[in-house]
Amino acid sequence: MKAYRASLLYFSPTAEPHHAGLYEDDGLLVVGVNAQGREVVQAVGAYGDLKARFAQVPITHWPGRIIAPGFVDLHSHYPQTNVMGSPADGLLPWLEHYTFPEEKRFAAPEYCVEAARFFIAELLRNGVTTALTFSTSHVCSVDALFHEAKARQLRLITGLCLMDRHAPADLLNQKAVSGHADATEQSLLDSEALIARWHGVDRLGYAITPRFAPTSTDAQLRGAGELAAKYPQVWIQSHVAENQAEVAWSRSLFPGSSSYLATYADFGLMRQRAIYAHCIHLSDSDRALMRDTGAAAAVCPTSNLFLGSGSFDYAGADRAGFRYGLANDVGGGTSFSPFHTMLGAYYVGREGHSKAGLSLSPQHLWWQHTVGAAKALGLDGTVGNLQPGCEADFVVLNPQATPLLTRKTAIATSLDELLFSMIVLGDDRLVERTVISQNL
Ligand code: GUN
Ligand code: ZN
């Protein structure tokens, strides 16, 4: 066992509102090892309350620092680091002019390895310890990312990007050179082989990954849905209702479905552990479908602001009662930093659907990037919090990381003020270290 003494931020599993934060000015985080040999939280609370019980445990003391749960990111594209900051009129031209050309480069295994290394290092530097991310349509891109995540012991979920139409020919899923299966069948065989190779290895998980309905044929979506039924523990990830032109395109390609979102349900792709990025242009019946199927939304504020896609409707989501959490959506997104993503979410709430705008509380913003995102993945109680039993992934924040942060956090008189200072003024400099639960 080992223990860490510092200020502590975490969340109660029972408090109401459900996203209320708990804060210990002088706290103790005790880490033990579970039956599988994985480091997990043993106890958390005030140093004064716990010190006698754990008197024999060696303590690392970080005065002036804040320990908080590692961030959970629900949606990004590891092959799009180089696409960040590429302007376009909107989603579809951005895909065509910047994203597809970059993703083609992942046909080369060595390119995948370098990009995977950079991406994972950047997540960790920014305090992200669990990530659901897209790879490309090349099997080697998936293998490279899983290899790197395994080496760094990151909790990572990814999958082969399924696209068998409406993208450049050399980016569509390919036939095997010597095989009999057509490209669509091959993409499903490859996905199943990748599930066998990676899902459940250490902390890795597989996600069945149709890019979005317009770039898959009916046959590919049907096959993806069959895989999702066969492997209920595997995740599903895709995009939906990000942009009006995309919505219109999808509706024209799948006229038999009652909405763009319903297309996924019609192919068996909405269930628990299905994460849909964006979910902006939804109707109330779509929101009810999200809730009833147990699917969850990855809210991508910096991407939505950058590409002019629209605003996630927080009030609508809460009214319907479906799950959601935050995501950086690199490379439509403009930052790897969870602080920038939380600030983007605040702007989206302010400018969003309700007439007066919402002022999302900093505790709610932080919850969306930790416990809320973990719940969306079906991993609450495992990651995203520092409750006993959670994997011991955490960040150590330095509220004196910059002169402005030092000045502003020093005058905070409440938890909300402290958290808002960090959300508004923070970035990677705030994250002094990221600690990953080890498998001993
Ligand atoms: N919709 C389909 N593909 C993509 C992508 O790569 N990024 C975003 N933001 N939306 C998409
Ligand atoms: Zn995306």
GROMACS .gro file of C-alpha atoms and ligand atoms in nm:
model
  452
    1MET     CA    1   0.000   0.000   0.000
    2LYS     CA    2   0.101   0.362  -0.047
    3ALA     CA    3  -0.062   0.695   0.022
    4TYR     CA    4  -0.061   1.051  -0.110
    5ARG     CA    5  -0.128   1.360   0.100
    6ALA     CA    6  -0.253   1.677  -0.074
    7SER     CA    7  -0.581   1.858  -0.131
    8LEU     CA    8  -0.833   1.619  -0.284
    9LEU     CA    9  -1.118   1.664  -0.531
   10TYR     CA   10  -1.356   1.376  -0.600
   11PHE     CA   11  -1.727   1.297  -0.628
   12SER     CA   12  -1.977   1.130  -0.401
   13PRO     CA   13  -2.162   0.838  -0.560
   14THR     CA   14  -2.478   0.936  -0.371
   15ALA     CA   15  -2.485   1.315  -0.320
   16GLU     CA   16  -2.750   1.527  -0.492
   17PRO     CA   17  -2.717   1.704  -0.722
   18HIS     CA   18  -2.539   1.398  -0.859
   19HIS     CA   19  -2.248   1.606  -0.987
   20ALA     CA   20  -2.167   1.768  -0.650
   21GLY     CA   21  -1.792   1.766  -0.585
   22LEU     CA   22  -1.624   1.676  -0.256
   23TYR     CA   23  -1.313   1.862  -0.149
   24GLU     CA   24  -1.061   1.798   0.129
   25ASP     CA   25  -0.815   2.076   0.190
   26ASP     CA   26  -0.575   1.835   0.365
   27GLY     CA   27  -0.662   1.495   0.227
   28LEU     CA   28  -0.520   1.144   0.207
   29LEU     CA   29  -0.554   0.907  -0.088
   30VAL     CA   30  -0.460   0.550   0.003
   31VAL     CA   31  -0.381   0.311  -0.284
   32GLY     CA   32  -0.380  -0.067  -0.252
   33VAL     CA   33  -0.377  -0.360  -0.494
   34ASN     CA   34  -0.688  -0.560  -0.592
   35ALA     CA   35  -0.714  -0.936  -0.650
   36GLN     CA   36  -0.609  -0.890  -1.013
   37GLY     CA   37  -0.290  -0.708  -0.911
   38ARG     CA   38  -0.420  -0.368  -1.023
   39GLU     CA   39  -0.363  -0.056  -0.811
   40VAL     CA   40  -0.696   0.075  -0.680
   41VAL     CA   41  -0.814   0.334  -0.432
   42GLN     CA   42  -0.828   0.183  -0.084
   43ALA     CA   43  -0.946   0.488   0.109
   44VAL     CA   44  -0.998   0.858   0.053
   45GLY     CA   45  -1.079   1.139   0.293
   46ALA     CA   46  -0.939   1.389   0.542
   47TYR     CA   47  -0.580   1.326   0.645
   48GLY     CA   48  -0.679   1.379   1.009
   49ASP     CA   49  -0.946   1.107   0.987
   50LEU     CA   50  -0.733   0.847   0.807
   51LYS     CA   51  -0.379   0.893   0.940
   52ALA     CA   52  -0.416   0.661   1.242
   53ARG     CA   53  -0.572   0.379   1.038
   54PHE     CA   54  -0.291   0.391   0.780
   55ALA     CA   55  -0.004   0.481   1.013
   56GLN     CA   56   0.221   0.210   0.863
   57VAL     CA   57   0.170   0.319   0.502
   58PRO     CA   58   0.443   0.534   0.343
   59ILE     CA   59   0.308   0.876   0.245
   60THR     CA   60   0.412   1.101  -0.043
   61HIS     CA   61   0.329   1.458   0.055
   62TRP     CA   62   0.250   1.720  -0.210
   63PRO     CA   63   0.177   2.041  -0.018
   64GLY     CA   64  -0.015   2.303  -0.215
   65ARG     CA   65  -0.118   2.050  -0.481
   66ILE     CA   66  -0.464   1.909  -0.566
   67ILE     CA   67  -0.519   1.543  -0.646
   68ALA     CA   68  -0.820   1.486  -0.874
   69PRO     CA   69  -0.949   1.190  -1.079
   70GLY     CA   70  -0.777   1.133  -1.414
   71PHE     CA   71  -0.991   1.277  -1.692
   72VAL     CA   72  -1.206   1.050  -1.910
   73ASP     CA   73  -1.235   1.158  -2.274
   74LEU     CA   74  -1.523   1.016  -2.476
   75HIS     CA   75  -1.429   1.100  -2.833
   76SER     CA   76  -1.126   1.190  -3.042
   77HIS     CA   77  -0.937   1.079  -3.352
   78TYR     CA   78  -0.578   0.979  -3.286
   79PRO     CA   79  -0.494   1.012  -3.659
   80GLN     CA   80  -0.605   1.376  -3.662
   81THR     CA   81  -0.340   1.542  -3.446
   82ASN     CA   82  -0.200   1.707  -3.761
   83VAL     CA   83  -0.549   1.818  -3.868
   84MET     CA   84  -0.601   2.043  -3.564
   85GLY     CA   85  -0.646   2.405  -3.658
   86SER     CA   86  -0.743   2.341  -4.022
   87PRO     CA   87  -1.018   2.587  -4.114
   88ALA     CA   88  -1.307   2.499  -4.346
   89ASP     CA   89  -1.660   2.611  -4.419
   90GLY     CA   90  -1.796   2.325  -4.214
   91LEU     CA   91  -1.773   1.955  -4.145
   92LEU     CA   92  -1.802   1.804  -4.492
   93PRO     CA   93  -1.544   2.026  -4.670
   94TRP     CA   94  -1.315   1.990  -4.367
   95LEU     CA   95  -1.331   1.610  -4.400
   96GLU     CA   96  -1.262   1.624  -4.771
   97HIS     CA   97  -0.979   1.880  -4.774
   98TYR     CA   98  -0.788   1.804  -4.457
   99THR     CA   99  -0.900   1.494  -4.272
  100PHE     CA  100  -0.920   1.228  -4.541
  101PRO     CA  101  -0.582   1.323  -4.695
  102GLU     CA  102  -0.414   1.297  -4.353
  103GLU     CA  103  -0.584   0.968  -4.263
  104LYS     CA  104  -0.453   0.813  -4.588
  105ARG     CA  105  -0.103   0.839  -4.446
  106PHE     CA  106  -0.193   0.574  -4.186
  107ALA     CA  107  -0.157   0.305  -4.452
  108ALA     CA  108   0.210   0.307  -4.344
  109PRO     CA  109   0.266   0.119  -4.016
  110GLU     CA  110   0.562   0.335  -3.914
  111TYR     CA  111   0.350   0.650  -3.954
  112CYS     CA  112   0.089   0.493  -3.723
  113VAL     CA  113   0.347   0.411  -3.457
  114GLU     CA  114   0.485   0.764  -3.440
  115ALA     CA  115   0.137   0.922  -3.436
  116ALA     CA  116   0.016   0.679  -3.166
  117ARG     CA  117   0.315   0.759  -2.947
  118PHE     CA  118   0.263   1.132  -2.978
  119PHE     CA  119  -0.111   1.112  -2.920
  120ILE     CA  120  -0.087   0.902  -2.604
  121ALA     CA  121   0.194   1.113  -2.463
  122GLU     CA  122  -0.018   1.422  -2.522
  123LEU     CA  123  -0.324   1.270  -2.350
  124LEU     CA  124  -0.114   1.185  -2.046
  125ARG     CA  125   0.056   1.525  -2.036
  126ASN     CA  126  -0.291   1.679  -2.023
  127GLY     CA  127  -0.423   1.447  -1.754
  128VAL     CA  128  -0.643   1.215  -1.962
  129THR     CA  129  -0.621   0.859  -1.828
  130THR     CA  130  -0.914   0.692  -2.009
  131ALA     CA  131  -0.990   0.760  -2.375
  132LEU     CA  132  -1.228   0.638  -2.642
  133THR     CA  133  -1.080   0.733  -2.978
  134PHE     CA  134  -1.108   0.661  -3.350
  135SER     CA  135  -0.831   0.496  -3.550
  136THR     CA  136  -0.836   0.493  -3.932
  137SER     CA  137  -0.967   0.231  -4.175
  138HIS     CA  138  -0.624   0.060  -4.168
  139VAL     CA  139  -0.577  -0.239  -3.936
  140CYS     CA  140  -0.219  -0.128  -3.865
  141SER     CA  141  -0.350   0.200  -3.718
  142VAL     CA  142  -0.552   0.008  -3.457
  143ASP     CA  143  -0.267  -0.227  -3.370
  144ALA     CA  144  -0.023   0.063  -3.329
  145LEU     CA  145  -0.246   0.250  -3.087
  146PHE     CA  146  -0.328  -0.055  -2.876
  147HIS     CA  147   0.043  -0.144  -2.856
  148GLU     CA  148   0.134   0.201  -2.733
  149ALA     CA  149  -0.155   0.222  -2.484
  150LYS     CA  150  -0.059  -0.117  -2.343
  151ALA     CA  151   0.301  -0.004  -2.298
  152ARG     CA  152   0.186   0.310  -2.111
  153GLN     CA  153  -0.090   0.118  -1.920
  154LEU     CA  154  -0.352   0.364  -2.037
  155ARG     CA  155  -0.720   0.265  -2.033
  156LEU     CA  156  -0.792   0.300  -2.402
  157ILE     CA  157  -1.076   0.199  -2.633
  158THR     CA  158  -1.051   0.217  -3.012
  159GLY     CA  159  -1.153   0.028  -3.325
  160LEU     CA  160  -1.117  -0.005  -3.700
  161CYS     CA  161  -1.292   0.280  -3.879
  162LEU     CA  162  -1.562   0.125  -4.099
  163MET     CA  163  -1.615   0.309  -4.430
  164ASP     CA  164  -1.713   0.131  -4.747
  165ARG     CA  165  -1.847   0.422  -4.952
  166HIS     CA  166  -1.844   0.801  -4.999
  167ALA     CA  167  -1.478   0.856  -4.914
  168PRO     CA  168  -1.161   0.845  -5.129
  169ALA     CA  169  -1.116   0.494  -5.274
  170ASP     CA  170  -0.782   0.439  -5.102
  171LEU     CA  171  -0.931   0.524  -4.763
  172LEU     CA  172  -1.221   0.280  -4.785
  173ASN     CA  173  -1.186  -0.057  -4.614
  174GLN     CA  174  -0.992  -0.285  -4.850
  175LYS     CA  175  -1.027  -0.643  -4.969
  176ALA     CA  176  -0.756  -0.878  -4.842
  177VAL     CA  177  -0.504  -0.944  -5.121
  178SER     CA  178  -0.554  -1.322  -5.125
  179GLY     CA  179  -0.900  -1.342  -4.964
  180HIS     CA  180  -1.243  -1.418  -5.106
  181ALA     CA  181  -1.439  -1.172  -4.890
  182ASP     CA  182  -1.538  -0.842  -5.046
  183ALA     CA  183  -1.420  -0.520  -4.881
  184THR     CA  184  -1.729  -0.487  -4.664
  185GLU     CA  185  -1.711  -0.845  -4.538
  186GLN     CA  186  -1.338  -0.805  -4.485
  187SER     CA  187  -1.389  -0.494  -4.268
  188LEU     CA  188  -1.617  -0.697  -4.042
  189LEU     CA  189  -1.378  -0.994  -4.032
  190ASP     CA  190  -1.095  -0.755  -3.947
  191SER     CA  191  -1.304  -0.596  -3.670
  192GLU     CA  192  -1.378  -0.937  -3.520
  193ALA     CA  193  -1.014  -1.041  -3.536
  194LEU     CA  194  -0.917  -0.716  -3.362
  195ILE     CA  195  -1.175  -0.783  -3.088
  196ALA     CA  196  -1.014  -1.123  -3.030
  197ARG     CA  197  -0.666  -0.970  -3.031
  198TRP     CA  198  -0.722  -0.670  -2.805
  199HIS     CA  199  -1.055  -0.649  -2.620
  200GLY     CA  200  -0.999  -0.711  -2.248
  201VAL     CA  201  -0.620  -0.727  -2.276
  202ASP     CA  202  -0.500  -0.536  -1.969
  203ARG     CA  203  -0.714  -0.220  -1.971
  204LEU     CA  204  -0.778  -0.211  -2.346
  205GLY     CA  205  -1.123  -0.226  -2.499
  206TYR     CA  206  -1.255  -0.254  -2.852
  207ALA     CA  207  -1.515  -0.026  -3.012
  208ILE     CA  208  -1.706  -0.119  -3.327
  209THR     CA  209  -1.651   0.201  -3.525
  210PRO     CA  210  -1.868   0.291  -3.823
  211ARG     CA  211  -1.738   0.642  -3.907
  212PHE     CA  212  -2.091   0.774  -3.960
  213ALA     CA  213  -2.391   0.638  -4.144
  214PRO     CA  214  -2.320   0.820  -4.476
  215THR     CA  215  -1.986   0.642  -4.528
  216SER     CA  216  -2.124   0.290  -4.473
  217THR     CA  217  -2.351   0.079  -4.690
  218ASP     CA  218  -2.653  -0.091  -4.539
  219ALA     CA  219  -2.457  -0.418  -4.548
  220GLN     CA  220  -2.171  -0.272  -4.343
  221LEU     CA  221  -2.403  -0.115  -4.082
  222ARG     CA  222  -2.600  -0.442  -4.060
  223GLY     CA  223  -2.279  -0.640  -4.009
  224ALA     CA  224  -2.160  -0.391  -3.745
  225GLY     CA  225  -2.492  -0.432  -3.562
  226GLU     CA  226  -2.455  -0.811  -3.573
  227LEU     CA  227  -2.109  -0.782  -3.420
  228ALA     CA  228  -2.247  -0.548  -3.153
  229ALA     CA  229  -2.509  -0.810  -3.060
  230LYS     CA  230  -2.252  -1.089  -3.054
  231TYR     CA  231  -2.012  -0.891  -2.830
  232PRO     CA  232  -2.223  -0.694  -2.578
  233GLN     CA  233  -1.919  -0.593  -2.373
  234VAL     CA  234  -1.756  -0.428  -2.672
  235TRP     CA  235  -1.823  -0.057  -2.725
  236ILE     CA  236  -1.972   0.113  -3.031
  237GLN     CA  237  -1.867   0.461  -3.145
  238SER     CA  238  -1.983   0.683  -3.428
  239HIS     CA  239  -2.094   1.037  -3.512
  240VAL     CA  240  -2.445   1.175  -3.533
  241ALA     CA  241  -2.627   1.504  -3.596
  242GLU     CA  242  -2.319   1.725  -3.591
  243ASN     CA  243  -2.404   1.948  -3.884
  244GLN     CA  244  -2.716   2.033  -4.084
  245ALA     CA  245  -2.565   1.932  -4.421
  246GLU     CA  246  -2.457   1.598  -4.275
  247VAL     CA  247  -2.806   1.539  -4.129
  248ALA     CA  248  -2.968   1.611  -4.468
  249TRP     CA  249  -2.720   1.381  -4.646
  250SER     CA  250  -2.782   1.094  -4.408
  251ARG     CA  251  -3.160   1.137  -4.428
  252SER     CA  252  -3.141   1.115  -4.808
  253LEU     CA  253  -2.931   0.797  -4.794
  254PHE     CA  254  -3.153   0.621  -4.537
  255PRO     CA  255  -3.506   0.743  -4.617
  256GLY     CA  256  -3.663   0.444  -4.443
  257SER     CA  257  -3.537   0.553  -4.100
  258SER     CA  258  -3.743   0.800  -3.902
  259SER     CA  259  -3.437   1.019  -3.825
  260TYR     CA  260  -3.060   1.020  -3.871
  261LEU     CA  261  -3.013   0.887  -3.518
  262ALA     CA  262  -3.281   0.622  -3.572
  263THR     CA  263  -3.074   0.484  -3.863
  264TYR     CA  264  -2.827   0.352  -3.607
  265ALA     CA  265  -3.106   0.197  -3.400
  266ASP     CA  266  -3.246   0.034  -3.714
  267PHE     CA  267  -2.914  -0.144  -3.766
  268GLY     CA  268  -2.878  -0.257  -3.402
  269LEU     CA  269  -2.616   0.004  -3.317
  270MET     CA  270  -2.782   0.173  -3.021
  271ARG     CA  271  -2.738   0.009  -2.685
  272GLN     CA  272  -2.546   0.046  -2.359
  273ARG     CA  273  -2.180   0.120  -2.437
  274ALA     CA  274  -2.268   0.299  -2.764
  275ILE     CA  275  -2.119   0.649  -2.773
  276TYR     CA  276  -2.238   0.897  -3.034
  277ALA     CA  277  -2.027   1.207  -3.089
  278HIS     CA  278  -2.198   1.549  -3.110
  279CYS     CA  279  -2.576   1.478  -3.084
  280ILE     CA  280  -2.651   1.843  -3.164
  281HIS     CA  281  -2.941   1.841  -3.409
  282LEU     CA  282  -3.169   1.596  -3.229
  283SER     CA  283  -3.544   1.600  -3.176
  284ASP     CA  284  -3.709   1.513  -2.847
  285SER     CA  285  -3.795   1.170  -2.986
  286ASP     CA  286  -3.425   1.120  -3.069
  287ARG     CA  287  -3.340   1.217  -2.713
  288ALA     CA  288  -3.590   0.962  -2.584
  289LEU     CA  289  -3.427   0.703  -2.812
  290MET     CA  290  -3.088   0.783  -2.658
  291ARG     CA  291  -3.232   0.734  -2.310
  292ASP     CA  292  -3.433   0.421  -2.388
  293THR     CA  293  -3.146   0.241  -2.560
  294GLY     CA  294  -2.885   0.339  -2.299
  295ALA     CA  295  -2.664   0.505  -2.561
  296ALA     CA  296  -2.463   0.812  -2.457
  297ALA     CA  297  -2.346   1.136  -2.616
  298ALA     CA  298  -1.987   1.254  -2.644
  299VAL     CA  299  -2.015   1.632  -2.618
  300CYS     CA  300  -1.736   1.797  -2.820
  301PRO     CA  301  -1.756   2.171  -2.747
  302THR     CA  302  -1.427   2.302  -2.889
  303SER     CA  303  -1.487   2.111  -3.213
  304ASN     CA  304  -1.846   2.233  -3.241
  305LEU     CA  305  -1.736   2.592  -3.187
  306PHE     CA  306  -1.445   2.560  -3.432
  307LEU     CA  307  -1.644   2.396  -3.713
  308GLY     CA  308  -1.955   2.605  -3.648
  309SER     CA  309  -2.161   2.289  -3.604
  310GLY     CA  310  -2.406   2.412  -3.340
  311SER     CA  311  -2.449   2.365  -2.965
  312PHE     CA  312  -2.526   2.057  -2.760
  313ASP     CA  313  -2.858   2.112  -2.583
  314TYR     CA  314  -2.784   2.043  -2.216
  315ALA     CA  315  -3.134   2.124  -2.099
  316GLY     CA  316  -3.283   1.891  -2.362
  317ALA     CA  317  -3.046   1.609  -2.262
  318ASP     CA  318  -3.128   1.649  -1.893
  319ARG     CA  319  -3.500   1.670  -1.964
  320ALA     CA  320  -3.485   1.340  -2.154
  321GLY     CA  321  -3.239   1.190  -1.907
  322PHE     CA  322  -2.976   1.038  -2.134
  323ARG     CA  323  -2.609   1.006  -2.049
  324TYR     CA  324  -2.335   1.233  -2.174
  325GLY     CA  325  -1.977   1.335  -2.108
  326LEU     CA  326  -1.704   1.551  -2.255
  327ALA     CA  327  -1.459   1.491  -2.536
  328ASN     CA  328  -1.176   1.680  -2.703
  329ASP     CA  329  -1.260   1.557  -3.058
  330VAL     CA  330  -0.906   1.615  -3.182
  331GLY     CA  331  -0.865   1.715  -3.470
  332GLY     CA  332  -1.199   1.900  -3.515
  333GLY     CA  333  -1.139   1.997  -3.153
  334THR     CA  334  -0.883   2.264  -3.081
  335SER     CA  335  -0.709   2.130  -2.771
  336PHE     CA  336  -0.596   1.821  -2.585
  337SER     CA  337  -0.658   2.001  -2.256
  338PRO     CA  338  -0.961   1.898  -2.050
  339PHE     CA  339  -0.958   2.253  -1.909
  340HIS     CA  340  -1.013   2.397  -2.255
  341THR     CA  341  -1.284   2.139  -2.322
  342MET     CA  342  -1.465   2.223  -1.996
  343LEU     CA  343  -1.443   2.594  -2.077
  344GLY     CA  344  -1.580   2.524  -2.426
  345ALA     CA  345  -1.869   2.336  -2.266
  346TYR     CA  346  -1.938   2.637  -2.050
  347TYR     CA  347  -1.956   2.863  -2.357
  348VAL     CA  348  -2.184   2.613  -2.531
  349GLY     CA  349  -2.418   2.615  -2.232
  350ARG     CA  350  -2.421   2.995  -2.230
  351GLU     CA  351  -2.492   3.029  -2.601
  352GLY     CA  352  -2.705   2.719  -2.631
  353HIS     CA  353  -3.068   2.642  -2.676
  354SER     CA  354  -3.247   2.791  -2.379
  355LYS     CA  355  -3.325   3.159  -2.432
  356ALA     CA  356  -3.140   3.289  -2.129
  357GLY     CA  357  -2.851   3.045  -2.171
  358LEU     CA  358  -2.726   2.818  -1.896
  359SER     CA  359  -2.450   2.884  -1.651
  360LEU     CA  360  -2.322   2.529  -1.605
  361SER     CA  361  -2.158   2.497  -1.266
  362PRO     CA  362  -1.787   2.418  -1.257
  363GLN     CA  363  -1.863   2.103  -1.057
  364HIS     CA  364  -2.098   1.989  -1.332
  365LEU     CA  365  -1.836   2.068  -1.599
  366TRP     CA  366  -1.569   1.872  -1.410
  367TRP     CA  367  -1.811   1.583  -1.350
  368GLN     CA  368  -1.880   1.563  -1.726
  369HIS     CA  369  -1.511   1.497  -1.789
  370THR     CA  370  -1.474   1.239  -1.508
  371VAL     CA  371  -1.766   1.054  -1.346
  372GLY     CA  372  -2.019   1.149  -1.616
  373ALA     CA  373  -1.794   1.027  -1.896
  374ALA     CA  374  -1.717   0.708  -1.703
  375LYS     CA  375  -2.091   0.644  -1.660
  376ALA     CA  376  -2.143   0.697  -2.032
  377LEU     CA  377  -1.886   0.420  -2.094
  378GLY     CA  378  -2.044   0.192  -1.834
  379LEU     CA  379  -1.721   0.223  -1.634
  380ASP     CA  380  -1.843   0.417  -1.330
  381GLY     CA  381  -1.694   0.270  -1.015
  382THR     CA  382  -1.392   0.168  -1.225
  383VAL     CA  383  -1.252   0.500  -1.351
  384GLY     CA  384  -1.332   0.871  -1.333
  385ASN     CA  385  -1.349   0.899  -0.955
  386LEU     CA  386  -1.142   0.835  -0.643
  387GLN     CA  387  -1.391   0.623  -0.451
  388PRO     CA  388  -1.263   0.299  -0.293
  389GLY     CA  389  -1.233   0.031  -0.563
  390CYS     CA  390  -1.167   0.275  -0.849
  391GLU     CA  391  -0.850   0.221  -1.048
  392ALA     CA  392  -0.591   0.461  -0.907
  393ASP     CA  393  -0.562   0.699  -1.205
  394PHE     CA  394  -0.522   1.058  -1.094
  395VAL     CA  395  -0.378   1.398  -1.175
  396VAL     CA  396  -0.175   1.621  -0.950
  397LEU     CA  397  -0.267   1.982  -1.018
  398ASN     CA  398  -0.050   2.280  -0.930
  399PRO     CA  399  -0.274   2.583  -0.876
  400GLN     CA  400   0.044   2.794  -0.871
  401ALA     CA  401   0.145   2.684  -1.220
  402THR     CA  402   0.128   3.036  -1.365
  403PRO     CA  403   0.133   3.385  -1.208
  404LEU     CA  404  -0.232   3.439  -1.301
  405LEU     CA  405  -0.344   3.102  -1.162
  406THR     CA  406  -0.150   3.171  -0.842
  407ARG     CA  407  -0.315   3.508  -0.800
  408LYS     CA  408  -0.666   3.392  -0.882
  409THR     CA  409  -0.679   3.056  -0.699
  410ALA     CA  410  -0.541   3.224  -0.383
  411ILE     CA  411  -0.854   3.436  -0.346
  412ALA     CA  412  -1.106   3.157  -0.409
  413THR     CA  413  -1.354   3.140  -0.122
  414SER     CA  414  -1.552   2.836  -0.236
  415LEU     CA  415  -1.507   2.514  -0.431
  416ASP     CA  416  -1.693   2.664  -0.727
  417GLU     CA  417  -1.457   2.963  -0.735
  418LEU     CA  418  -1.150   2.741  -0.715
  419LEU     CA  419  -1.268   2.506  -0.990
  420PHE     CA  420  -1.380   2.789  -1.216
  421SER     CA  421  -1.040   2.958  -1.183
  422MET     CA  422  -0.873   2.640  -1.304
  423ILE     CA  423  -1.125   2.577  -1.584
  424VAL     CA  424  -1.098   2.931  -1.719
  425LEU     CA  425  -0.724   2.988  -1.670
  426GLY     CA  426  -0.584   2.636  -1.682
  427ASP     CA  427  -0.414   2.425  -1.948
  428ASP     CA  428  -0.143   2.160  -1.960
  429ARG     CA  429   0.075   2.365  -1.723
  430LEU     CA  430  -0.174   2.299  -1.445
  431VAL     CA  431  -0.115   1.922  -1.469
  432GLU     CA  432   0.205   1.865  -1.275
  433ARG     CA  433   0.186   1.490  -1.306
  434THR     CA  434  -0.049   1.218  -1.428
  435VAL     CA  435  -0.040   0.897  -1.226
  436ILE     CA  436  -0.161   0.578  -1.392
  437SER     CA  437  -0.280   0.275  -1.196
  438GLN     CA  438  -0.011   0.011  -1.234
  439ASN     CA  439  -0.059  -0.361  -1.276
  440LEU     CA  440   0.181  -0.507  -1.019
  441GUN     N1  441  -1.805   1.292  -3.896
  441GUN     C1  442  -1.751   1.190  -3.969
  441GUN     N2  443  -1.618   1.186  -3.956
  441GUN     C2  444  -1.585   1.287  -3.874
  441GUN     C3  445  -1.460   1.334  -3.822
  441GUN     O1  446  -1.352   1.282  -3.849
  441GUN     N3  447  -1.466   1.442  -3.739
  441GUN     C4  448  -1.584   1.502  -3.706
  441GUN     N4  449  -1.582   1.607  -3.624
  441GUN     N5  450  -1.701   1.460  -3.754
  441GUN     C5  451  -1.702   1.355  -3.836
  442ZN      ZN  452  -1.517   1.279  -3.432
   0.00000   0.00000   0.00000
